[in-house]
Amino acid sequence: MTATRGTRALLGVLFLAAATVGAWLLWLGWDDEYTVDAQTGATSGPYDPWQVIGCVLTLVLLAALAGARLSPWLVAPVMTVAFTAVWSWRAASTDDSGLWVVGGILVLVGMAAGSTLVSLAARRLSRRRLGGRPG
């Protein structure tokens, strides 16, 4: 029995959503402690730069791989919604100030822009590599 194109797309979308949430869990989901500088009293965190860089690189890889196999117009919304939802869920549960909404909007815009650009570029490159037309 062969899977139809729609079934493959649905499975790809479900896998992509799970992998996107997995990237958040792997890099950011486990860290919820802030660091306070003893001299200045300044608070930073909860994420270290290496965690954010690792998460971004993982998401870029996911968007590129998915963009080569699925429509970028599926990849971008799936990744954006999945990552923004899981990030916002955690942020909302740990923030009493309500500023998590601002962060959530920034995550949403960044994910939308990044996943769209990367998946479109991957689609274009994969089509060229396969000898298809560039679009």
PDB file of C-alpha atoms in Angstrom:
ATOM      1  CA  MET A   1       0.000   0.000   0.000  1.00  0.00           C
ATOM      2  CA  THR A   2       1.433   3.386  -0.961  1.00  0.00           C
ATOM      3  CA  ALA A   3       0.769   6.583   0.887  1.00  0.00           C
ATOM      4  CA  THR A   4      -1.007   9.308  -1.031  1.00  0.00           C
ATOM      5  CA  ARG A   5       0.574  12.710  -1.462  1.00  0.00           C
ATOM      6  CA  GLY A   6      -1.836  14.170   1.105  1.00  0.00           C
ATOM      7  CA  THR A   7      -1.033  11.452   3.626  1.00  0.00           C
ATOM      8  CA  ARG A   8       2.701  12.019   3.187  1.00  0.00           C
ATOM      9  CA  ALA A   9       2.192  15.757   3.643  1.00  0.00           C
ATOM     10  CA  LEU A  10       0.118  15.213   6.780  1.00  0.00           C
ATOM     11  CA  LEU A  11       2.705  12.870   8.267  1.00  0.00           C
ATOM     12  CA  GLY A  12       5.457  15.327   7.331  1.00  0.00           C
ATOM     13  CA  VAL A  13       3.594  18.181   9.019  1.00  0.00           C
ATOM     14  CA  LEU A  14       2.989  16.145  12.180  1.00  0.00           C
ATOM     15  CA  PHE A  15       6.630  15.078  12.299  1.00  0.00           C
ATOM     16  CA  LEU A  16       7.764  18.672  11.718  1.00  0.00           C
ATOM     17  CA  ALA A  17       5.550  19.986  14.518  1.00  0.00           C
ATOM     18  CA  ALA A  18       6.863  17.320  16.903  1.00  0.00           C
ATOM     19  CA  ALA A  19      10.479  17.988  15.866  1.00  0.00           C
ATOM     20  CA  THR A  20      10.000  21.735  16.353  1.00  0.00           C
ATOM     21  CA  VAL A  21       8.656  21.202  19.867  1.00  0.00           C
ATOM     22  CA  GLY A  22      11.494  18.728  20.402  1.00  0.00           C
ATOM     23  CA  ALA A  23      14.043  21.407  19.467  1.00  0.00           C
ATOM     24  CA  TRP A  24      12.571  23.687  22.104  1.00  0.00           C
ATOM     25  CA  LEU A  25      12.656  20.877  24.686  1.00  0.00           C
ATOM     26  CA  LEU A  26      16.215  19.888  23.808  1.00  0.00           C
ATOM     27  CA  TRP A  27      17.715  23.369  23.959  1.00  0.00           C
ATOM     28  CA  LEU A  28      15.428  25.583  26.050  1.00  0.00           C
ATOM     29  CA  GLY A  29      12.692  23.582  27.731  1.00  0.00           C
ATOM     30  CA  TRP A  30      14.734  22.326  30.646  1.00  0.00           C
ATOM     31  CA  ASP A  31      16.212  25.703  31.751  1.00  0.00           C
ATOM     32  CA  ASP A  32      14.069  27.945  33.904  1.00  0.00           C
ATOM     33  CA  GLU A  33      16.600  29.474  36.290  1.00  0.00           C
ATOM     34  CA  TYR A  34      17.729  33.061  36.115  1.00  0.00           C
ATOM     35  CA  THR A  35      21.251  34.224  36.951  1.00  0.00           C
ATOM     36  CA  VAL A  36      21.770  37.192  39.262  1.00  0.00           C
ATOM     37  CA  ASP A  37      25.059  39.091  39.106  1.00  0.00           C
ATOM     38  CA  ALA A  38      26.280  39.421  42.705  1.00  0.00           C
ATOM     39  CA  GLN A  39      27.935  42.809  42.108  1.00  0.00           C
ATOM     40  CA  THR A  40      25.307  44.593  40.045  1.00  0.00           C
ATOM     41  CA  GLY A  41      22.166  42.693  40.984  1.00  0.00           C
ATOM     42  CA  ALA A  42      21.306  42.408  37.283  1.00  0.00           C
ATOM     43  CA  THR A  43      19.245  39.384  36.333  1.00  0.00           C
ATOM     44  CA  SER A  44      19.736  37.456  33.090  1.00  0.00           C
ATOM     45  CA  GLY A  45      18.397  34.298  31.627  1.00  0.00           C
ATOM     46  CA  PRO A  46      16.931  31.845  31.764  1.00  0.00           C
ATOM     47  CA  TYR A  47      18.791  30.890  28.574  1.00  0.00           C
ATOM     48  CA  ASP A  48      22.508  31.082  27.899  1.00  0.00           C
ATOM     49  CA  PRO A  49      23.663  32.235  24.465  1.00  0.00           C
ATOM     50  CA  TRP A  50      24.870  28.733  23.512  1.00  0.00           C
ATOM     51  CA  GLN A  51      21.365  27.354  24.114  1.00  0.00           C
ATOM     52  CA  VAL A  52      19.720  29.931  21.863  1.00  0.00           C
ATOM     53  CA  ILE A  53      22.349  29.445  19.149  1.00  0.00           C
ATOM     54  CA  GLY A  54      21.903  25.665  19.285  1.00  0.00           C
ATOM     55  CA  CYS A  55      18.126  26.008  19.114  1.00  0.00           C
ATOM     56  CA  VAL A  56      18.266  28.412  16.161  1.00  0.00           C
ATOM     57  CA  LEU A  57      20.679  26.168  14.252  1.00  0.00           C
ATOM     58  CA  THR A  58      18.445  23.154  14.894  1.00  0.00           C
ATOM     59  CA  LEU A  59      15.384  25.064  13.696  1.00  0.00           C
ATOM     60  CA  VAL A  60      17.245  26.221  10.572  1.00  0.00           C
ATOM     61  CA  LEU A  61      18.166  22.610   9.810  1.00  0.00           C
ATOM     62  CA  LEU A  62      14.564  21.481  10.329  1.00  0.00           C
ATOM     63  CA  ALA A  63      13.194  24.249   8.100  1.00  0.00           C
ATOM     64  CA  ALA A  64      15.721  23.444   5.381  1.00  0.00           C
ATOM     65  CA  LEU A  65      15.041  19.709   5.427  1.00  0.00           C
ATOM     66  CA  ALA A  66      11.286  20.200   5.576  1.00  0.00           C
ATOM     67  CA  GLY A  67      11.325  22.914   2.914  1.00  0.00           C
ATOM     68  CA  ALA A  68      13.040  20.550   0.505  1.00  0.00           C
ATOM     69  CA  ARG A  69      10.285  17.954   0.964  1.00  0.00           C
ATOM     70  CA  LEU A  70       7.151  19.919   1.856  1.00  0.00           C
ATOM     71  CA  SER A  71       5.650  23.157   0.659  1.00  0.00           C
ATOM     72  CA  PRO A  72       7.262  26.137   2.406  1.00  0.00           C
ATOM     73  CA  TRP A  73       3.715  27.429   2.852  1.00  0.00           C
ATOM     74  CA  LEU A  74       3.138  24.436   5.149  1.00  0.00           C
ATOM     75  CA  VAL A  75       6.554  24.482   6.806  1.00  0.00           C
ATOM     76  CA  ALA A  76       6.470  28.106   7.943  1.00  0.00           C
ATOM     77  CA  PRO A  77       3.089  28.104   9.723  1.00  0.00           C
ATOM     78  CA  VAL A  78       3.640  24.689  11.306  1.00  0.00           C
ATOM     79  CA  MET A  79       7.028  25.605  12.737  1.00  0.00           C
ATOM     80  CA  THR A  80       5.853  29.069  13.772  1.00  0.00           C
ATOM     81  CA  VAL A  81       2.757  27.869  15.591  1.00  0.00           C
ATOM     82  CA  ALA A  82       4.454  24.881  17.229  1.00  0.00           C
ATOM     83  CA  PHE A  83       7.460  26.801  18.545  1.00  0.00           C
ATOM     84  CA  THR A  84       5.531  29.921  19.557  1.00  0.00           C
ATOM     85  CA  ALA A  85       2.914  27.838  21.373  1.00  0.00           C
ATOM     86  CA  VAL A  86       5.396  25.827  23.420  1.00  0.00           C
ATOM     87  CA  TRP A  87       7.566  28.884  24.154  1.00  0.00           C
ATOM     88  CA  SER A  88       4.526  30.944  25.182  1.00  0.00           C
ATOM     89  CA  TRP A  89       3.108  28.163  27.342  1.00  0.00           C
ATOM     90  CA  ARG A  90       6.308  28.032  29.403  1.00  0.00           C
ATOM     91  CA  ALA A  91       6.804  31.801  29.474  1.00  0.00           C
ATOM     92  CA  ALA A  92       3.221  32.477  30.558  1.00  0.00           C
ATOM     93  CA  SER A  93       3.491  29.961  33.367  1.00  0.00           C
ATOM     94  CA  THR A  94       6.634  31.548  34.807  1.00  0.00           C
ATOM     95  CA  ASP A  95       6.017  35.288  34.250  1.00  0.00           C
ATOM     96  CA  ASP A  96       3.902  37.346  36.628  1.00  0.00           C
ATOM     97  CA  SER A  97       4.518  40.643  34.817  1.00  0.00           C
ATOM     98  CA  GLY A  98       2.717  39.786  31.583  1.00  0.00           C
ATOM     99  CA  LEU A  99       5.751  40.729  29.520  1.00  0.00           C
ATOM    100  CA  TRP A 100       5.866  37.223  28.110  1.00  0.00           C
ATOM    101  CA  VAL A 101       3.313  38.456  25.552  1.00  0.00           C
ATOM    102  CA  VAL A 102       5.923  40.822  24.072  1.00  0.00           C
ATOM    103  CA  GLY A 103       8.421  37.965  23.922  1.00  0.00           C
ATOM    104  CA  GLY A 104       5.796  35.729  22.367  1.00  0.00           C
ATOM    105  CA  ILE A 105       5.132  38.260  19.619  1.00  0.00           C
ATOM    106  CA  LEU A 106       8.865  38.535  18.928  1.00  0.00           C
ATOM    107  CA  VAL A 107       9.183  34.736  18.814  1.00  0.00           C
ATOM    108  CA  LEU A 108       6.176  34.552  16.466  1.00  0.00           C
ATOM    109  CA  VAL A 109       7.586  37.166  14.066  1.00  0.00           C
ATOM    110  CA  GLY A 110      11.096  35.679  14.166  1.00  0.00           C
ATOM    111  CA  MET A 111       9.860  32.140  13.594  1.00  0.00           C
ATOM    112  CA  ALA A 112       7.569  33.215  10.772  1.00  0.00           C
ATOM    113  CA  ALA A 113      10.300  35.161   8.990  1.00  0.00           C
ATOM    114  CA  GLY A 114      13.061  32.640   9.586  1.00  0.00           C
ATOM    115  CA  SER A 115      11.141  29.495   8.740  1.00  0.00           C
ATOM    116  CA  THR A 116       9.674  31.102   5.621  1.00  0.00           C
ATOM    117  CA  LEU A 117      13.026  32.302   4.292  1.00  0.00           C
ATOM    118  CA  VAL A 118      14.887  29.073   5.052  1.00  0.00           C
ATOM    119  CA  SER A 119      12.193  26.751   3.709  1.00  0.00           C
ATOM    120  CA  LEU A 120      11.781  28.820   0.522  1.00  0.00           C
ATOM    121  CA  ALA A 121      15.547  28.792  -0.054  1.00  0.00           C
ATOM    122  CA  ALA A 122      15.715  25.037   0.567  1.00  0.00           C
ATOM    123  CA  ARG A 123      12.832  24.425  -1.831  1.00  0.00           C
ATOM    124  CA  ARG A 124      14.499  26.516  -4.523  1.00  0.00           C
ATOM    125  CA  LEU A 125      17.854  24.762  -4.070  1.00  0.00           C
ATOM    126  CA  SER A 126      16.306  21.294  -4.069  1.00  0.00           C
ATOM    127  CA  ARG A 127      14.398  22.037  -7.260  1.00  0.00           C
ATOM    128  CA  ARG A 128      17.530  23.315  -8.970  1.00  0.00           C
ATOM    129  CA  ARG A 129      19.516  20.300  -7.824  1.00  0.00           C
ATOM    130  CA  LEU A 130      16.879  17.954  -9.196  1.00  0.00           C
ATOM    131  CA  GLY A 131      16.888  19.772 -12.518  1.00  0.00           C
ATOM    132  CA  GLY A 132      13.433  21.269 -12.107  1.00  0.00           C
ATOM    133  CA  ARG A 133      12.575  24.853 -12.651  1.00  0.00           C
ATOM    134  CA  PRO A 134      14.014  27.272 -10.060  1.00  0.00           C
ATOM    135  CA  GLY A 135      10.708  28.347  -8.450  1.00  0.00           C
TER     136      GLY A 135
END
